[in-house]
C-alpha cells in the first residue's frame, strides 16, 4: 500500500477539499504511475454533485490522467519505470464477454470506471486522478508520446476518445458534412478530429463569442443554434451530428438538419432528460438518434497515436488543484477554453 494525497468531494454540496487515502500494492500485472496532470471533465462535476444519482463519497474524480511510471509488477511487459503513461475512464472489465473480446471494454457489463465505481481490489470505490498516484492493470494503461505537450495530452484520455470513437464508427471523412454541437471539452476535440478526418465541419454553439476560436480549432462554419434563421439554412444537409451538450435541450432542431439516413449521436449526459424528440422527424427521413460511450482501450491507443502523428492536443487552461471549485463553476457557465487541466504538482501545497 502507498499513501496518496488528493482532492475529494465528500458530499454533493460541499466544495472539493484535501483527502488522504492508500493505493493498493503493485500486483504482478500492475503499473504504478506518478500523476503529473489530470483533465477536468464535465462528468467529474456531474458525479461530484451526484447529478446522475449514482455517487458514492468520498469521491476522488478525474479520468484524464497522464504521468510517469514509477513501478511495474513482475508480469508487466508494456511499461518500465520512467515511461510516460495515461489512464482514461476505465481501469478494469471482465475480459471474457463479447464486448471485451472485441476490444469494446467500455460496453462490458462488469467494466470498472476509474472513479466512483466498485473497486475489485477492496470493498471501496475506485479513486481517480485528482491525486498524486494511481495503480492500474497494464491492459488499461495507455502509451503516451514524448513528442506532445503532456498537460495538453491529458484531455485526450476522455474528451479525445469520446469524440474520436463515434466519428470513426460513423465513418466520418471527406465529402461528409458534419456538425459538432457545443464548444466545450468534448466539442473542441470533436472539431479537431472531424477537421483532421477531412469532413466539412460545422460548429453549433450557444456562445457567439466562441465563433473565432471555433474556426481556429477546425470549423468551416459556425452556427448560433439559438438563431432559427441560421439553423433553417442548414435543413436536411448533414450526414452526421455529434452532440456534446451537457444539459437537456430540444433535439429536434438538430434532427431536422440531418439528410435522409443521417445520424445524430449523443455523448452528453444531462442530469435530467431531453424533451422527447419528434417521431415524425425520425420516420420521414429514416434518421437515427444514437449514443456512444468513450472508447475501448485499443481504440484509445489508436487515437493517442493518431494525435502524436498529426500533432493534435487539447487547448487547455492549466490550474492548481486549489482552483478546482472555481473551475467547476466556470464549466457550468460554458466558460471553458477549452479544458481545465490540473497541475498535480500543486497538490504538494495541500499536503
Ligand atoms: P463542457 O466542457 O462543459 O462543454 C459542454 C458544452 O455544451 C458547453 O461548453 C456549451 O457549449 C454547451 N452547453 C452547455 N449548456 C448548454 C445548454 N443549456 N444548451 C446548449 N448548449 C449548452 O462539458 P464536456 O466535458 O465537454 O462534457 C459534455 C457532456 O458529455 C457532459 O454531460 C459529460 O458528462 C458528457 N460526457 C460523456 C461521455 C461519453 O462517453 N458519452 C464522456 C465524457 C463526457 P457552447 O457554449 O458552445 O454552446
Ligand atoms: Zn470524461
mmCIF file of C-alpha atoms and ligand atoms in Angstrom:
data_model
loop_
_atom_site.group_PDB
_atom_site.id
_atom_site.type_symbol
_atom_site.label_atom_id
_atom_site.label_comp_id
_atom_site.label_asym_id
_atom_site.label_seq_id
_atom_site.Cartn_x
_atom_site.Cartn_y
_atom_site.Cartn_z
ATOM 1 C CA UNK A 1 0.000 0.000 0.000
ATOM 2 C CA UNK A 2 1.177 3.508 -0.777
ATOM 3 C CA UNK A 3 -0.134 6.698 0.764
ATOM 4 C CA UNK A 4 -1.804 9.032 -1.729
ATOM 5 C CA UNK A 5 -2.984 12.618 -1.468
ATOM 6 C CA UNK A 6 -5.894 14.037 -3.417
ATOM 7 C CA UNK A 7 -8.815 16.419 -3.592
ATOM 8 C CA UNK A 8 -12.175 14.759 -2.994
ATOM 9 C CA UNK A 9 -15.867 15.533 -2.933
ATOM 10 C CA UNK A 10 -17.177 14.497 0.476
ATOM 11 C CA UNK A 11 -20.857 15.061 -0.311
ATOM 12 C CA UNK A 12 -22.832 16.532 -3.253
ATOM 13 C CA UNK A 13 -22.957 20.068 -1.842
ATOM 14 C CA UNK A 14 -19.559 20.932 -0.310
ATOM 15 C CA UNK A 15 -16.534 22.144 -2.267
ATOM 16 C CA UNK A 16 -13.824 19.576 -3.044
ATOM 17 C CA UNK A 17 -11.115 19.520 -0.362
ATOM 18 C CA UNK A 18 -7.884 17.635 0.508
ATOM 19 C CA UNK A 19 -8.222 13.897 1.217
ATOM 20 C CA UNK A 20 -5.586 11.255 2.056
ATOM 21 C CA UNK A 21 -6.017 7.540 1.239
ATOM 22 C CA UNK A 22 -3.972 4.472 0.216
ATOM 23 C CA UNK A 23 -3.381 2.950 -3.207
ATOM 24 C CA UNK A 24 -3.091 -0.829 -3.431
ATOM 25 C CA UNK A 25 0.307 -2.532 -3.528
ATOM 26 C CA UNK A 26 1.585 -3.087 -7.077
ATOM 27 C CA UNK A 27 0.343 -6.511 -8.261
ATOM 28 C CA UNK A 28 2.107 -8.583 -10.922
ATOM 29 C CA UNK A 29 0.129 -7.009 -13.803
ATOM 30 C CA UNK A 30 0.019 -3.516 -12.324
ATOM 31 C CA UNK A 31 1.642 -0.255 -13.273
ATOM 32 C CA UNK A 32 2.123 2.484 -10.670
ATOM 33 C CA UNK A 33 2.031 5.983 -12.108
ATOM 34 C CA UNK A 34 3.070 9.287 -10.580
ATOM 35 C CA UNK A 35 0.280 11.526 -11.870
ATOM 36 C CA UNK A 36 1.542 14.782 -13.405
ATOM 37 C CA UNK A 37 -1.634 16.205 -14.991
ATOM 38 C CA UNK A 38 -5.339 15.426 -14.852
ATOM 39 C CA UNK A 39 -8.046 16.957 -17.063
ATOM 40 C CA UNK A 40 -11.345 18.196 -15.655
ATOM 41 C CA UNK A 41 -14.341 16.616 -17.422
ATOM 42 C CA UNK A 42 -17.943 17.757 -17.036
ATOM 43 C CA UNK A 43 -18.622 14.163 -15.888
ATOM 44 C CA UNK A 44 -16.468 14.966 -12.815
ATOM 45 C CA UNK A 45 -18.848 17.790 -11.923
ATOM 46 C CA UNK A 46 -21.999 15.707 -12.666
ATOM 47 C CA UNK A 47 -20.759 12.939 -10.350
ATOM 48 C CA UNK A 48 -19.204 15.101 -7.589
ATOM 49 C CA UNK A 49 -22.633 16.762 -7.273
ATOM 50 C CA UNK A 50 -24.480 13.435 -7.607
ATOM 51 C CA UNK A 51 -26.388 14.664 -10.662
ATOM 52 C CA UNK A 52 -26.632 11.118 -12.084
ATOM 53 C CA UNK A 53 -27.856 9.664 -8.770
ATOM 54 C CA UNK A 54 -25.091 7.032 -8.539
ATOM 55 C CA UNK A 55 -22.401 8.792 -6.494
ATOM 56 C CA UNK A 56 -20.503 7.344 -3.558
ATOM 57 C CA UNK A 57 -18.466 9.538 -1.189
ATOM 58 C CA UNK A 58 -15.733 10.398 -0.571
ATOM 59 C CA UNK A 59 -15.147 10.691 -4.326
ATOM 60 C CA UNK A 60 -11.790 11.471 -5.943
ATOM 61 C CA UNK A 61 -12.784 12.448 -9.507
ATOM 62 C CA UNK A 62 -10.520 12.523 -12.572
ATOM 63 C CA UNK A 63 -10.255 10.262 -15.609
ATOM 64 C CA UNK A 64 -7.936 12.182 -17.906
ATOM 65 C CA UNK A 65 -4.683 11.075 -16.313
ATOM 66 C CA UNK A 66 -1.091 11.334 -17.552
ATOM 67 C CA UNK A 67 2.130 10.792 -15.678
ATOM 68 C CA UNK A 68 5.322 8.736 -15.325
ATOM 69 C CA UNK A 69 5.575 5.081 -14.428
ATOM 70 C CA UNK A 70 7.338 4.646 -11.080
ATOM 71 C CA UNK A 71 6.987 0.885 -10.580
ATOM 72 C CA UNK A 72 5.762 -2.161 -12.528
ATOM 73 C CA UNK A 73 4.689 -5.668 -11.487
ATOM 74 C CA UNK A 74 6.696 -8.790 -12.400
ATOM 75 C CA UNK A 75 4.411 -9.739 -15.340
ATOM 76 C CA UNK A 76 4.277 -6.260 -16.898
ATOM 77 C CA UNK A 77 5.688 -6.140 -20.424
ATOM 78 C CA UNK A 78 4.131 -2.930 -21.807
ATOM 79 C CA UNK A 79 5.894 -0.463 -19.461
ATOM 80 C CA UNK A 80 9.025 0.141 -17.469
ATOM 81 C CA UNK A 81 9.801 2.714 -14.776
ATOM 82 C CA UNK A 82 10.317 6.166 -16.303
ATOM 83 C CA UNK A 83 7.901 5.693 -19.244
ATOM 84 C CA UNK A 84 5.082 8.159 -19.826
ATOM 85 C CA UNK A 85 1.648 6.598 -19.349
ATOM 86 C CA UNK A 86 -2.018 7.543 -19.480
ATOM 87 C CA UNK A 87 -5.219 6.301 -17.869
ATOM 88 C CA UNK A 88 -8.695 7.175 -19.129
ATOM 89 C CA UNK A 89 -12.178 6.323 -17.875
ATOM 90 C CA UNK A 90 -11.690 2.543 -17.471
ATOM 91 C CA UNK A 91 -9.459 0.566 -15.095
ATOM 92 C CA UNK A 92 -10.974 -2.941 -15.358
ATOM 93 C CA UNK A 93 -13.542 -5.153 -17.131
ATOM 94 C CA UNK A 94 -14.458 -8.849 -17.136
ATOM 95 C CA UNK A 95 -12.088 -9.647 -20.027
ATOM 96 C CA UNK A 96 -14.198 -12.546 -21.326
ATOM 97 C CA UNK A 97 -17.560 -11.211 -22.621
ATOM 98 C CA UNK A 98 -18.149 -10.492 -26.343
ATOM 99 C CA UNK A 99 -17.640 -6.741 -25.755
ATOM 100 C CA UNK A 100 -14.247 -7.295 -24.111
ATOM 101 C CA UNK A 101 -13.302 -9.821 -26.828
ATOM 102 C CA UNK A 102 -13.939 -7.110 -29.442
ATOM 103 C CA UNK A 103 -11.884 -4.531 -27.535
ATOM 104 C CA UNK A 104 -15.039 -2.641 -26.525
ATOM 105 C CA UNK A 105 -14.418 -2.846 -22.769
ATOM 106 C CA UNK A 106 -16.500 0.288 -22.207
ATOM 107 C CA UNK A 107 -19.644 -1.713 -23.039
ATOM 108 C CA UNK A 108 -18.770 -4.672 -20.745
ATOM 109 C CA UNK A 109 -21.482 -5.141 -18.092
ATOM 110 C CA UNK A 110 -18.724 -5.528 -15.489
ATOM 111 C CA UNK A 111 -16.451 -2.696 -16.530
ATOM 112 C CA UNK A 112 -14.903 -0.682 -13.707
ATOM 113 C CA UNK A 113 -14.626 3.071 -14.125
ATOM 114 C CA UNK A 114 -11.592 4.995 -12.901
ATOM 115 C CA UNK A 115 -13.549 6.597 -10.065
ATOM 116 C CA UNK A 116 -16.960 6.220 -8.412
ATOM 117 C CA UNK A 117 -17.064 2.520 -9.347
ATOM 118 C CA UNK A 118 -16.870 -0.544 -7.065
ATOM 119 C CA UNK A 119 -13.165 -1.427 -6.767
ATOM 120 C CA UNK A 120 -12.469 -5.150 -7.348
ATOM 121 C CA UNK A 121 -9.347 -4.905 -5.173
ATOM 122 C CA UNK A 122 -11.060 -3.717 -1.980
ATOM 123 C CA UNK A 123 -14.591 -3.082 -0.813
ATOM 124 C CA UNK A 124 -14.370 0.605 -1.550
ATOM 125 C CA UNK A 125 -14.856 2.778 -4.611
ATOM 126 C CA UNK A 126 -12.209 3.459 -7.207
ATOM 127 C CA UNK A 127 -10.440 6.799 -6.773
ATOM 128 C CA UNK A 128 -9.436 8.888 -9.803
ATOM 129 C CA UNK A 129 -6.816 11.307 -10.995
ATOM 130 C CA UNK A 130 -7.223 14.370 -8.771
ATOM 131 C CA UNK A 131 -4.451 12.616 -6.827
ATOM 132 C CA UNK A 132 -0.695 12.164 -6.944
ATOM 133 C CA UNK A 133 -0.502 8.474 -7.868
ATOM 134 C CA UNK A 134 -2.531 5.574 -9.224
ATOM 135 C CA UNK A 135 -2.080 1.796 -9.626
ATOM 136 C CA UNK A 136 -3.697 0.310 -12.751
ATOM 137 C CA UNK A 137 -3.607 -3.025 -14.606
ATOM 138 C CA UNK A 138 -1.268 -2.705 -17.612
ATOM 139 C CA UNK A 139 -4.109 -3.576 -20.041
ATOM 140 C CA UNK A 140 -5.897 -0.354 -19.046
ATOM 141 C CA UNK A 141 -2.749 1.780 -19.151
ATOM 142 C CA UNK A 142 -2.036 3.691 -22.368
ATOM 143 C CA UNK A 143 1.251 4.599 -24.007
ATOM 144 C CA UNK A 144 1.817 8.345 -24.334
ATOM 145 C CA UNK A 145 4.150 10.033 -26.819
ATOM 146 C CA UNK A 146 7.070 12.103 -25.506
ATOM 147 C CA UNK A 147 6.585 14.438 -28.508
ATOM 148 C CA UNK A 148 3.483 16.318 -27.343
ATOM 149 C CA UNK A 149 2.840 18.820 -24.521
ATOM 150 C CA UNK A 150 1.945 16.405 -21.734
ATOM 151 C CA UNK A 151 -0.594 18.645 -19.957
ATOM 152 C CA UNK A 152 -2.464 19.103 -23.239
ATOM 153 C CA UNK A 153 -2.457 15.325 -23.850
ATOM 154 C CA UNK A 154 -4.413 14.599 -20.633
ATOM 155 C CA UNK A 155 -7.865 15.533 -22.042
ATOM 156 C CA UNK A 156 -7.373 13.117 -24.942
ATOM 157 C CA UNK A 157 -7.963 10.281 -22.447
ATOM 158 C CA UNK A 158 -11.677 11.156 -22.191
ATOM 159 C CA UNK A 159 -12.681 14.166 -24.320
ATOM 160 C CA UNK A 160 -10.435 12.871 -27.129
ATOM 161 C CA UNK A 161 -11.606 9.277 -27.287
ATOM 162 C CA UNK A 162 -15.281 10.141 -26.652
ATOM 163 C CA UNK A 163 -15.341 12.212 -29.838
ATOM 164 C CA UNK A 164 -12.845 10.166 -31.914
ATOM 165 C CA UNK A 165 -14.764 6.901 -31.405
ATOM 166 C CA UNK A 166 -18.199 7.942 -32.779
ATOM 167 C CA UNK A 167 -16.617 9.907 -35.653
ATOM 168 C CA UNK A 168 -14.773 6.682 -36.617
ATOM 169 C CA UNK A 169 -17.807 4.438 -36.015
ATOM 170 C CA UNK A 170 -19.945 6.567 -38.367
ATOM 171 C CA UNK A 171 -17.003 6.675 -40.842
ATOM 172 C CA UNK A 172 -16.824 10.456 -40.966
ATOM 173 C CA UNK A 173 -14.449 11.701 -43.651
ATOM 174 C CA UNK A 174 -14.019 13.564 -46.936
ATOM 175 C CA UNK A 175 -17.268 14.503 -48.676
ATOM 176 C CA UNK A 176 -19.278 14.489 -45.412
ATOM 177 C CA UNK A 177 -20.963 17.465 -43.812
ATOM 178 C CA UNK A 178 -20.593 17.026 -40.058
ATOM 179 C CA UNK A 179 -21.977 19.051 -37.153
ATOM 180 C CA UNK A 180 -20.461 19.329 -33.687
ATOM 181 C CA UNK A 181 -22.869 20.693 -31.044
ATOM 182 C CA UNK A 182 -21.334 22.564 -28.078
ATOM 183 C CA UNK A 183 -17.838 24.018 -27.854
ATOM 184 C CA UNK A 184 -16.537 22.708 -24.542
ATOM 185 C CA UNK A 185 -14.023 19.983 -23.693
ATOM 186 C CA UNK A 186 -15.583 17.306 -25.894
ATOM 187 C CA UNK A 187 -16.774 19.688 -28.610
ATOM 188 C CA UNK A 188 -13.373 21.256 -29.268
ATOM 189 C CA UNK A 189 -11.808 17.806 -29.682
ATOM 190 C CA UNK A 190 -14.721 16.806 -31.955
ATOM 191 C CA UNK A 191 -13.941 19.816 -34.156
ATOM 192 C CA UNK A 192 -10.247 18.921 -34.352
ATOM 193 C CA UNK A 193 -10.926 15.282 -35.294
ATOM 194 C CA UNK A 194 -13.751 15.957 -37.801
ATOM 195 C CA UNK A 195 -11.482 18.507 -39.483
ATOM 196 C CA UNK A 196 -8.493 16.116 -39.439
ATOM 197 C CA UNK A 197 -10.652 13.365 -40.991
ATOM 198 C CA UNK A 198 -11.426 15.707 -43.908
ATOM 199 C CA UNK A 199 -15.127 16.438 -43.247
ATOM 200 C CA UNK A 200 -16.801 19.804 -43.877
ATOM 201 C CA UNK A 201 -17.265 20.710 -40.235
ATOM 202 C CA UNK A 202 -19.910 22.996 -38.735
ATOM 203 C CA UNK A 203 -19.930 24.047 -35.078
ATOM 204 C CA UNK A 204 -23.256 24.709 -33.345
ATOM 205 C CA UNK A 205 -22.831 26.922 -30.312
ATOM 206 C CA UNK A 206 -24.975 28.923 -27.901
ATOM 207 C CA UNK A 207 -21.998 31.257 -27.274
ATOM 208 C CA UNK A 208 -21.434 33.744 -30.142
ATOM 209 C CA UNK A 209 -18.129 34.749 -28.504
ATOM 210 C CA UNK A 210 -16.637 31.341 -29.340
ATOM 211 C CA UNK A 211 -17.030 31.695 -33.141
ATOM 212 C CA UNK A 212 -13.478 32.871 -33.868
ATOM 213 C CA UNK A 213 -11.934 30.149 -31.720
ATOM 214 C CA UNK A 214 -14.129 27.540 -33.419
ATOM 215 C CA UNK A 215 -12.683 28.449 -36.822
ATOM 216 C CA UNK A 216 -9.151 28.242 -35.477
ATOM 217 C CA UNK A 217 -9.960 24.829 -33.992
ATOM 218 C CA UNK A 218 -11.187 23.415 -37.325
ATOM 219 C CA UNK A 219 -14.745 24.633 -38.036
ATOM 220 C CA UNK A 220 -15.510 25.548 -41.653
ATOM 221 C CA UNK A 221 -18.687 27.284 -40.477
ATOM 222 C CA UNK A 222 -20.187 28.365 -37.154
ATOM 223 C CA UNK A 223 -23.943 28.420 -36.485
ATOM 224 C CA UNK A 224 -25.508 30.108 -33.451
ATOM 225 C CA UNK A 225 -28.051 27.444 -32.512
ATOM 226 C CA UNK A 226 -30.313 29.967 -30.745
ATOM 227 C CA UNK A 227 -30.884 31.754 -34.073
ATOM 228 C CA UNK A 228 -33.715 29.953 -36.002
ATOM 229 C CA UNK A 229 -32.919 31.657 -39.340
ATOM 230 C CA UNK A 230 -29.312 30.463 -39.235
ATOM 231 C CA UNK A 231 -30.455 26.934 -38.347
ATOM 232 C CA UNK A 232 -33.046 26.973 -41.172
ATOM 233 C CA UNK A 233 -30.304 27.463 -43.776
ATOM 234 C CA UNK A 234 -28.902 24.014 -42.934
ATOM 235 C CA UNK A 235 -32.135 21.944 -43.123
ATOM 236 C CA UNK A 236 -31.645 18.351 -44.350
ATOM 237 C CA UNK A 237 -27.988 18.875 -45.179
ATOM 238 C CA UNK A 238 -25.929 16.951 -42.573
ATOM 239 C CA UNK A 239 -24.602 13.397 -42.813
ATOM 240 C CA UNK A 240 -23.747 13.226 -39.124
ATOM 241 C CA UNK A 241 -24.048 15.368 -35.989
ATOM 242 C CA UNK A 242 -22.128 14.776 -32.759
ATOM 243 C CA UNK A 243 -23.970 16.373 -29.851
ATOM 244 C CA UNK A 244 -21.799 17.064 -26.765
ATOM 245 C CA UNK A 245 -24.188 19.313 -24.813
ATOM 246 C CA UNK A 246 -24.239 18.663 -21.054
ATOM 247 C CA UNK A 247 -27.794 19.997 -20.475
ATOM 248 C CA UNK A 248 -31.319 18.991 -21.585
ATOM 249 C CA UNK A 249 -32.363 20.724 -24.817
ATOM 250 C CA UNK A 250 -34.573 20.427 -27.913
ATOM 251 C CA UNK A 251 -33.067 17.672 -30.079
ATOM 252 C CA UNK A 252 -35.499 18.226 -32.972
ATOM 253 C CA UNK A 253 -33.810 21.460 -34.002
ATOM 254 C CA UNK A 254 -30.733 19.333 -34.839
ATOM 255 C CA UNK A 255 -32.525 16.169 -36.085
ATOM 256 C CA UNK A 256 -34.258 18.226 -38.788
ATOM 257 C CA UNK A 257 -30.851 19.308 -40.113
ATOM 258 C CA UNK A 258 -29.919 15.697 -40.983
ATOM 259 C CA UNK A 259 -30.244 14.359 -44.545
ATOM 260 C CA UNK A 260 -32.223 11.184 -45.228
ATOM 261 C CA UNK A 261 -30.435 8.347 -43.364
ATOM 262 C CA UNK A 262 -28.371 10.829 -41.360
ATOM 263 C CA UNK A 263 -27.489 10.166 -37.708
ATOM 264 C CA UNK A 264 -27.106 12.284 -34.613
ATOM 265 C CA UNK A 265 -25.019 10.729 -31.874
ATOM 266 C CA UNK A 266 -25.452 11.990 -28.300
ATOM 267 C CA UNK A 267 -22.452 11.898 -25.988
ATOM 268 C CA UNK A 268 -23.596 14.483 -23.415
ATOM 269 C CA UNK A 269 -25.234 13.000 -20.311
ATOM 270 C CA UNK A 270 -27.509 15.678 -18.793
ATOM 271 C CA UNK A 271 -28.795 15.410 -15.229
ATOM 272 C CA UNK A 272 -32.425 15.291 -16.461
ATOM 273 C CA UNK A 273 -33.958 14.018 -19.743
ATOM 274 C CA UNK A 274 -34.136 15.890 -23.042
ATOM 275 C CA UNK A 275 -37.680 16.672 -24.222
ATOM 276 C CA UNK A 276 -38.773 13.621 -26.268
ATOM 277 C CA UNK A 277 -37.744 14.003 -29.933
ATOM 278 C CA UNK A 278 -40.441 14.009 -32.650
ATOM 279 C CA UNK A 279 -41.057 10.543 -34.095
ATOM 280 C CA UNK A 280 -42.104 12.056 -37.437
ATOM 281 C CA UNK A 281 -38.734 13.746 -37.716
ATOM 282 C CA UNK A 282 -37.092 10.313 -37.500
ATOM 283 C CA UNK A 283 -39.520 8.307 -39.663
ATOM 284 C CA UNK A 284 -39.928 10.615 -42.630
ATOM 285 C CA UNK A 285 -36.210 10.690 -43.374
ATOM 286 C CA UNK A 286 -35.167 7.340 -41.824
ATOM 287 C CA UNK A 287 -32.937 9.267 -39.416
ATOM 288 C CA UNK A 288 -31.118 7.718 -36.473
ATOM 289 C CA UNK A 289 -30.691 9.108 -32.961
ATOM 290 C CA UNK A 290 -27.816 7.245 -31.291
ATOM 291 C CA UNK A 291 -25.434 7.359 -28.338
ATOM 292 C CA UNK A 292 -21.805 6.447 -27.724
ATOM 293 C CA UNK A 293 -19.698 5.825 -24.619
ATOM 294 C CA UNK A 294 -15.977 6.797 -24.525
ATOM 295 C CA UNK A 295 -13.987 4.137 -26.481
ATOM 296 C CA UNK A 296 -12.209 0.818 -25.891
ATOM 297 C CA UNK A 297 -8.564 0.513 -24.896
ATOM 298 C CA UNK A 298 -7.312 -0.460 -28.369
ATOM 299 C CA UNK A 299 -9.109 2.473 -29.974
ATOM 300 C CA UNK A 300 -7.897 4.855 -27.260
ATOM 301 C CA UNK A 301 -4.304 3.840 -28.091
ATOM 302 C CA UNK A 302 -5.062 4.300 -31.810
ATOM 303 C CA UNK A 303 -6.411 7.804 -31.044
ATOM 304 C CA UNK A 304 -3.335 8.737 -28.963
ATOM 305 C CA UNK A 305 -1.048 7.522 -31.771
ATOM 306 C CA UNK A 306 -3.111 9.467 -34.351
ATOM 307 C CA UNK A 307 -2.748 12.603 -32.202
ATOM 308 C CA UNK A 308 1.026 12.141 -31.905
ATOM 309 C CA UNK A 309 1.304 11.678 -35.676
ATOM 310 C CA UNK A 310 -0.901 14.694 -36.504
ATOM 311 C CA UNK A 311 0.252 16.907 -33.631
ATOM 312 C CA UNK A 312 -3.209 17.128 -32.088
ATOM 313 C CA UNK A 313 -3.673 18.061 -28.419
ATOM 314 C CA UNK A 314 -6.304 19.811 -26.354
ATOM 315 C CA UNK A 315 -6.445 23.601 -25.839
ATOM 316 C CA UNK A 316 -6.133 23.910 -22.099
ATOM 317 C CA UNK A 317 -6.112 26.209 -19.077
ATOM 318 C CA UNK A 318 -3.656 24.785 -16.552
ATOM 319 C CA UNK A 319 -4.848 25.280 -12.971
ATOM 320 C CA UNK A 320 -3.548 24.410 -9.500
ATOM 321 C CA UNK A 321 -5.849 21.958 -7.734
ATOM 322 C CA UNK A 322 -6.790 24.671 -5.230
ATOM 323 C CA UNK A 323 -8.817 26.277 -8.073
ATOM 324 C CA UNK A 324 -10.904 23.195 -8.859
ATOM 325 C CA UNK A 325 -14.113 24.534 -7.318
ATOM 326 C CA UNK A 326 -13.882 27.764 -9.333
ATOM 327 C CA UNK A 327 -13.183 25.694 -12.458
ATOM 328 C CA UNK A 328 -16.397 23.706 -11.834
ATOM 329 C CA UNK A 329 -18.395 26.962 -11.558
ATOM 330 C CA UNK A 330 -16.887 28.283 -14.790
ATOM 331 C CA UNK A 331 -17.630 24.992 -16.564
ATOM 332 C CA UNK A 332 -21.302 25.351 -15.556
ATOM 333 C CA UNK A 333 -21.359 28.727 -17.302
ATOM 334 C CA UNK A 334 -19.888 27.204 -20.520
ATOM 335 C CA UNK A 335 -16.785 29.286 -19.766
ATOM 336 C CA UNK A 336 -14.059 26.720 -20.509
ATOM 337 C CA UNK A 337 -11.289 27.428 -23.023
ATOM 338 C CA UNK A 338 -11.481 24.559 -23.741
ATOM 339 C CA UNK A 339 -10.434 22.145 -20.998
ATOM 340 C CA UNK A 340 -9.177 22.755 -17.487
ATOM 341 C CA UNK A 341 -6.169 20.597 -16.627
ATOM 342 C CA UNK A 342 -4.900 20.281 -13.065
ATOM 343 C CA UNK A 343 -1.161 20.615 -12.474
ATOM 344 C CA UNK A 344 -0.865 17.810 -9.915
ATOM 345 C CA UNK A 345 2.378 19.284 -8.563
ATOM 346 C CA UNK A 346 0.117 21.825 -6.801
ATOM 347 C CA UNK A 347 -1.237 19.011 -4.574
ATOM 348 C CA UNK A 348 2.025 19.178 -2.585
ATOM 349 C CA UNK A 349 0.905 22.565 -1.225
ATOM 350 C CA UNK A 350 -2.173 20.895 0.233
ATOM 351 C CA UNK A 351 -0.273 18.058 1.856
HETATM 352 P P1 LIG B 1 -18.257 21.159 -21.189
HETATM 353 O O1 LIG B 1 -16.808 21.391 -21.366
HETATM 354 O O2 LIG B 1 -18.996 21.822 -20.072
HETATM 355 O O3 LIG B 1 -18.965 21.501 -22.597
HETATM 356 C C1 LIG B 1 -20.350 21.406 -22.807
HETATM 357 C C2 LIG B 1 -20.767 22.474 -23.816
HETATM 358 O O4 LIG B 1 -22.169 22.310 -24.083
HETATM 359 C C3 LIG B 1 -20.660 23.902 -23.302
HETATM 360 O O5 LIG B 1 -19.380 24.450 -23.440
HETATM 361 C C4 LIG B 1 -21.678 24.624 -24.171
HETATM 362 O O6 LIG B 1 -21.108 24.932 -25.440
HETATM 363 C C5 LIG B 1 -22.746 23.576 -24.382
HETATM 364 N N1 LIG B 1 -23.871 23.800 -23.470
HETATM 365 C C6 LIG B 1 -23.861 23.798 -22.132
HETATM 366 N N2 LIG B 1 -25.088 24.040 -21.636
HETATM 367 C C7 LIG B 1 -25.890 24.160 -22.696
HETATM 368 C C8 LIG B 1 -27.290 24.396 -22.846
HETATM 369 N N3 LIG B 1 -28.103 24.559 -21.782
HETATM 370 N N4 LIG B 1 -27.786 24.430 -24.097
HETATM 371 C C9 LIG B 1 -26.972 24.264 -25.156
HETATM 372 N N5 LIG B 1 -25.640 24.067 -25.068
HETATM 373 C C10 LIG B 1 -25.114 24.013 -23.856
HETATM 374 O O7 LIG B 1 -18.554 19.607 -20.985
HETATM 375 P P2 LIG B 1 -17.731 18.322 -21.557
HETATM 376 O O8 LIG B 1 -16.694 17.940 -20.564
HETATM 377 O O9 LIG B 1 -17.385 18.562 -22.972
HETATM 378 O O10 LIG B 1 -18.859 17.203 -21.426
HETATM 379 C C11 LIG B 1 -20.074 17.309 -22.175
HETATM 380 C C12 LIG B 1 -21.037 16.219 -21.747
HETATM 381 O O11 LIG B 1 -20.539 14.953 -22.185
HETATM 382 C C13 LIG B 1 -21.231 16.069 -20.241
HETATM 383 O O12 LIG B 1 -22.607 15.777 -19.984
HETATM 384 C C14 LIG B 1 -20.371 14.882 -19.879
HETATM 385 O O13 LIG B 1 -20.804 14.217 -18.724
HETATM 386 C C15 LIG B 1 -20.566 14.030 -21.107
HETATM 387 N N6 LIG B 1 -19.526 13.012 -21.352
HETATM 388 C C16 LIG B 1 -19.916 11.872 -21.950
HETATM 389 C C17 LIG B 1 -19.001 10.902 -22.281
HETATM 390 C C18 LIG B 1 -19.430 9.676 -23.011
HETATM 391 O O14 LIG B 1 -18.682 8.696 -23.022
HETATM 392 N N7 LIG B 1 -20.572 9.662 -23.656
HETATM 393 C C19 LIG B 1 -17.643 11.100 -21.962
HETATM 394 C C20 LIG B 1 -17.274 12.298 -21.361
HETATM 395 C C21 LIG B 1 -18.213 13.267 -21.074
HETATM 396 P P3 LIG B 1 -21.457 26.294 -26.231
HETATM 397 O O15 LIG B 1 -21.029 27.405 -25.300
HETATM 398 O O16 LIG B 1 -20.630 26.176 -27.451
HETATM 399 O O17 LIG B 1 -22.930 26.283 -26.508
HETATM 400 ZN ZN1 LIG B 2 -14.831 12.476 -19.075
#
